[in-house]
PDB file of C-alpha atoms in Angstrom:
ATOM      1  CA  UNK K  23       0.000   0.000   0.000  1.00  0.00           C
ATOM      2  CA  UNK K  24       2.741   2.441   0.859  1.00  0.00           C
ATOM      3  CA  UNK K  25       4.497   1.618  -2.412  1.00  0.00           C
ATOM      4  CA  UNK K  26       1.378   2.497  -4.432  1.00  0.00           C
ATOM      5  CA  UNK K  27       1.072   5.877  -2.731  1.00  0.00           C
ATOM      6  CA  UNK K  28       4.636   6.817  -3.677  1.00  0.00           C
ATOM      7  CA  UNK K  29       4.209   5.992  -7.391  1.00  0.00           C
ATOM      8  CA  UNK K  30       0.695   7.304  -7.838  1.00  0.00           C
ATOM      9  CA  UNK K  31       1.778  10.999  -7.877  1.00  0.00           C
ATOM     10  CA  UNK K  32       4.453  10.460 -10.529  1.00  0.00           C
ATOM     11  CA  UNK K  33       2.423   8.425 -12.991  1.00  0.00           C
ATOM     12  CA  UNK K  34       1.258  11.283 -15.283  1.00  0.00           C
ATOM     13  CA  UNK K  35       4.433  13.354 -15.050  1.00  0.00           C
ATOM     14  CA  UNK K  36       5.715  12.155 -18.428  1.00  0.00           C
ATOM     15  CA  UNK K  37       2.709  13.363 -20.476  1.00  0.00           C
ATOM     16  CA  UNK K  38       3.378  17.126 -20.243  1.00  0.00           C
ATOM     17  CA  UNK K  39       6.991  16.495 -21.216  1.00  0.00           C
ATOM     18  CA  UNK K  40       5.917  14.327 -24.160  1.00  0.00           C
ATOM     19  CA  UNK K  41       3.442  16.969 -25.354  1.00  0.00           C
ATOM     20  CA  UNK K  42       6.132  19.673 -25.143  1.00  0.00           C
ATOM     21  CA  UNK K  43       8.612  17.541 -27.112  1.00  0.00           C
ATOM     22  CA  UNK K  44       6.019  16.807 -29.820  1.00  0.00           C
ATOM     23  CA  UNK K  45       5.149  20.522 -30.087  1.00  0.00           C
ATOM     24  CA  UNK K  46       8.848  21.374 -30.538  1.00  0.00           C
ATOM     25  CA  UNK K  47       9.210  18.664 -33.190  1.00  0.00           C
ATOM     26  CA  UNK K  48       6.190  19.958 -35.117  1.00  0.00           C
ATOM     27  CA  UNK K  49       7.506  23.527 -34.930  1.00  0.00           C
ATOM     28  CA  UNK K  50      10.879  22.357 -36.256  1.00  0.00           C
ATOM     29  CA  UNK K  51       9.193  20.486 -39.097  1.00  0.00           C
ATOM     30  CA  UNK K  52       7.119  23.545 -40.018  1.00  0.00           C
ATOM     31  CA  UNK K  53      10.259  25.709 -39.995  1.00  0.00           C
ATOM     32  CA  UNK K  54      12.077  23.236 -42.251  1.00  0.00           C
ATOM     33  CA  UNK K  55       9.190  23.130 -44.743  1.00  0.00           C
ATOM     34  CA  UNK K  56       8.894  26.945 -44.807  1.00  0.00           C
ATOM     35  CA  UNK K  57      12.611  27.446 -45.321  1.00  0.00           C
ATOM     36  CA  UNK K  58      12.630  24.888 -48.159  1.00  0.00           C
ATOM     37  CA  UNK K  59       9.728  26.703 -49.799  1.00  0.00           C
ATOM     38  CA  UNK K  60      11.492  30.053 -49.508  1.00  0.00           C
ATOM     39  CA  UNK K  61      14.694  28.563 -50.913  1.00  0.00           C
ATOM     40  CA  UNK K  62      12.793  27.152 -53.896  1.00  0.00           C
ATOM     41  CA  UNK K  63      11.086  30.514 -54.523  1.00  0.00           C
ATOM     42  CA  UNK K  64      14.445  32.277 -54.376  1.00  0.00           C
ATOM     43  CA  UNK K  65      15.957  29.884 -56.919  1.00  0.00           C
ATOM     44  CA  UNK K  66      12.992  30.252 -59.262  1.00  0.00           C
ATOM     45  CA  UNK K  67      13.115  34.065 -58.974  1.00  0.00           C
ATOM     46  CA  UNK K  68      16.811  33.933 -59.883  1.00  0.00           C
ATOM     47  CA  UNK K  69      15.982  31.869 -62.967  1.00  0.00           C
ATOM     48  CA  UNK K  70      13.269  34.357 -63.973  1.00  0.00           C
ATOM     49  CA  UNK K  71      15.617  37.315 -63.542  1.00  0.00           C
ATOM     50  CA  UNK K  72      18.424  35.651 -65.504  1.00  0.00           C
ATOM     51  CA  UNK K  73      16.146  34.582 -68.360  1.00  0.00           C
ATOM     52  CA  UNK K  74      14.527  38.022 -68.589  1.00  0.00           C
ATOM     53  CA  UNK K  75      17.861  39.845 -68.558  1.00  0.00           C
ATOM     54  CA  UNK K  76      19.248  37.549 -71.229  1.00  0.00           C
ATOM     55  CA  UNK K  77      16.142  37.902 -73.396  1.00  0.00           C
ATOM     56  CA  UNK K  78      16.182  41.684 -73.134  1.00  0.00           C
ATOM     57  CA  UNK K  79      19.896  41.867 -73.870  1.00  0.00           C
ATOM     58  CA  UNK K  80      19.561  39.602 -76.904  1.00  0.00           C
ATOM     59  CA  UNK K  81      17.028  42.070 -78.294  1.00  0.00           C
ATOM     60  CA  UNK K  82      19.855  44.630 -78.372  1.00  0.00           C
ATOM     61  CA  UNK K  83      21.605  42.615 -81.086  1.00  0.00           C
ATOM     62  CA  UNK K  84      19.687  44.598 -83.668  1.00  0.00           C
ATOM     63  CA  UNK K  85      20.869  46.553 -86.686  1.00  0.00           C
ATOM     64  CA  UNK K  86      18.478  49.373 -85.823  1.00  0.00           C
ATOM     65  CA  UNK K  87      20.882  50.497 -83.106  1.00  0.00           C
ATOM     66  CA  UNK K  88      23.356  51.383 -85.857  1.00  0.00           C
ATOM     67  CA  UNK K  89      20.983  54.040 -87.167  1.00  0.00           C
ATOM     68  CA  UNK K  90      21.547  57.548 -85.807  1.00  0.00           C
ATOM     69  CA  UNK K  91      17.813  57.877 -85.086  1.00  0.00           C
ATOM     70  CA  UNK K  92      16.711  58.337 -81.477  1.00  0.00           C
ATOM     71  CA  UNK K  93      13.319  56.860 -82.340  1.00  0.00           C
ATOM     72  CA  UNK K  94      14.883  53.613 -83.587  1.00  0.00           C
ATOM     73  CA  UNK K  95      16.883  53.355 -80.381  1.00  0.00           C
ATOM     74  CA  UNK K  96      13.774  53.878 -78.234  1.00  0.00           C
ATOM     75  CA  UNK K  97      11.877  51.223 -80.221  1.00  0.00           C
ATOM     76  CA  UNK K  98      14.634  48.686 -79.621  1.00  0.00           C
ATOM     77  CA  UNK K  99      14.640  49.437 -75.879  1.00  0.00           C
ATOM     78  CA  UNK K 100      10.842  49.118 -75.714  1.00  0.00           C
ATOM     79  CA  UNK K 101      10.956  45.771 -77.529  1.00  0.00           C
ATOM     80  CA  UNK K 102      13.669  44.607 -75.130  1.00  0.00           C
ATOM     81  CA  UNK K 103      11.542  45.569 -72.107  1.00  0.00           C
ATOM     82  CA  UNK K 104       8.511  43.796 -73.592  1.00  0.00           C
ATOM     83  CA  UNK K 105      10.643  40.723 -74.272  1.00  0.00           C
ATOM     84  CA  UNK K 106      11.802  40.710 -70.640  1.00  0.00           C
ATOM     85  CA  UNK K 107       8.198  40.936 -69.429  1.00  0.00           C
ATOM     86  CA  UNK K 108       7.098  38.141 -71.762  1.00  0.00           C
ATOM     87  CA  UNK K 109       9.896  35.819 -70.639  1.00  0.00           C
ATOM     88  CA  UNK K 110       9.183  36.523 -66.978  1.00  0.00           C
ATOM     89  CA  UNK K 111       5.502  35.751 -67.473  1.00  0.00           C
ATOM     90  CA  UNK K 112       6.374  32.424 -69.132  1.00  0.00           C
ATOM     91  CA  UNK K 113       8.338  31.327 -66.060  1.00  0.00           C
ATOM     92  CA  UNK K 114       6.535  30.432 -62.869  1.00  0.00           C
ATOM     93  CA  UNK K 115       7.556  30.953 -59.267  1.00  0.00           C
ATOM     94  CA  UNK K 116       5.863  28.418 -57.011  1.00  0.00           C
ATOM     95  CA  UNK K 117       3.292  27.795 -59.740  1.00  0.00           C
ATOM     96  CA  UNK K 118       2.417  31.462 -60.359  1.00  0.00           C
ATOM     97  CA  UNK K 119       3.618  33.399 -63.425  1.00  0.00           C
ATOM     98  CA  UNK K 120       6.059  36.162 -62.518  1.00  0.00           C
ATOM     99  CA  UNK K 121       5.225  39.741 -63.519  1.00  0.00           C
ATOM    100  CA  UNK K 122       7.823  42.459 -64.015  1.00  0.00           C
ATOM    101  CA  UNK K 123       7.109  46.171 -63.652  1.00  0.00           C
ATOM    102  CA  UNK K 124       8.762  48.289 -66.347  1.00  0.00           C
ATOM    103  CA  UNK K 125       6.561  51.399 -66.584  1.00  0.00           C
ATOM    104  CA  UNK K 126       6.714  52.535 -62.953  1.00  0.00           C
ATOM    105  CA  UNK K 127       8.672  55.656 -62.106  1.00  0.00           C
ATOM    106  CA  UNK K 128       9.366  54.513 -58.523  1.00  0.00           C
ATOM    107  CA  UNK K 129      10.473  50.918 -58.823  1.00  0.00           C
ATOM    108  CA  UNK K 130      11.256  49.395 -62.188  1.00  0.00           C
ATOM    109  CA  UNK K 131      12.144  45.732 -62.245  1.00  0.00           C
ATOM    110  CA  UNK K 132      14.053  46.063 -65.519  1.00  0.00           C
ATOM    111  CA  UNK K 133      16.677  48.788 -65.810  1.00  0.00           C
ATOM    112  CA  UNK K 134      18.590  49.415 -69.047  1.00  0.00           C
ATOM    113  CA  UNK K 135      22.221  50.324 -68.679  1.00  0.00           C
ATOM    114  CA  UNK K 136      25.718  49.329 -69.531  1.00  0.00           C
ATOM    115  CA  UNK K 137      28.126  46.947 -67.909  1.00  0.00           C
ATOM    116  CA  UNK K 138      31.690  48.040 -67.275  1.00  0.00           C
ATOM    117  CA  UNK K 139      34.541  46.394 -65.366  1.00  0.00           C
ATOM    118  CA  UNK K 140      33.536  48.486 -62.353  1.00  0.00           C
ATOM    119  CA  UNK K 141      29.963  47.156 -62.447  1.00  0.00           C
ATOM    120  CA  UNK K 142      26.532  47.921 -63.827  1.00  0.00           C
ATOM    121  CA  UNK K 143      25.712  51.560 -64.569  1.00  0.00           C
ATOM    122  CA  UNK K 144      21.939  52.165 -64.836  1.00  0.00           C
ATOM    123  CA  UNK K 145      21.629  54.561 -67.719  1.00  0.00           C
ATOM    124  CA  UNK K 146      19.861  54.530 -71.052  1.00  0.00           C
ATOM    125  CA  UNK K 147      22.708  56.249 -72.890  1.00  0.00           C
ATOM    126  CA  UNK K 148      24.343  55.360 -76.167  1.00  0.00           C
ATOM    127  CA  UNK K 149      26.447  52.579 -74.598  1.00  0.00           C
ATOM    128  CA  UNK K 150      23.463  50.399 -73.736  1.00  0.00           C
ATOM    129  CA  UNK K 151      24.620  46.779 -73.526  1.00  0.00           C
ATOM    130  CA  UNK K 152      22.883  45.212 -70.521  1.00  0.00           C
ATOM    131  CA  UNK K 153      19.723  45.046 -68.455  1.00  0.00           C
ATOM    132  CA  UNK K 154      19.452  44.630 -64.694  1.00  0.00           C
ATOM    133  CA  UNK K 155      16.387  42.603 -63.720  1.00  0.00           C
ATOM    134  CA  UNK K 156      15.054  42.359 -60.181  1.00  0.00           C
ATOM    135  CA  UNK K 157      12.296  39.790 -59.744  1.00  0.00           C
ATOM    136  CA  UNK K 158      10.181  40.545 -56.683  1.00  0.00           C
ATOM    137  CA  UNK K 159       7.365  38.735 -54.878  1.00  0.00           C
ATOM    138  CA  UNK K 160       5.903  41.040 -52.233  1.00  0.00           C
ATOM    139  CA  UNK K 161       2.635  41.472 -50.404  1.00  0.00           C
ATOM    140  CA  UNK K 162       2.340  45.046 -51.690  1.00  0.00           C
ATOM    141  CA  UNK K 163       2.298  43.785 -55.272  1.00  0.00           C
ATOM    142  CA  UNK K 164      -0.253  41.134 -54.467  1.00  0.00           C
ATOM    143  CA  UNK K 165       2.034  38.148 -55.203  1.00  0.00           C
ATOM    144  CA  UNK K 166       3.680  37.092 -51.930  1.00  0.00           C
ATOM    145  CA  UNK K 167       5.538  33.832 -51.585  1.00  0.00           C
TER     146      UNK K 167
END
């Protein structure tokens, strides 16, 4: 009888510990799944940005840039920006097509410029040879990850 009284108070002591351990394991699993999802989205955004930049830059290989006309130059740049948007829309990030903003005055996703040994210079001058593409998925744009 005395032996039963000593063990009876300790019988359920393991259940709160087990529940706490299971909660920690589930939280760790959720964190691992979320970080894998974010890593995948980051990789897919990098692919979208690279493909769009390459597509826009390939549009610059055009004989119209040899003409001294400013209008011809602007048409080539507009076609390059449209090509970047089209390529971004063809790629998906976590199953959703990516959209690039090119007409906004505040935050353009595609910037024309030129690449020098010191880095990228965002400018639409006569030495245009590259595009910088930033693919974004934000809540403000309505396409969060």
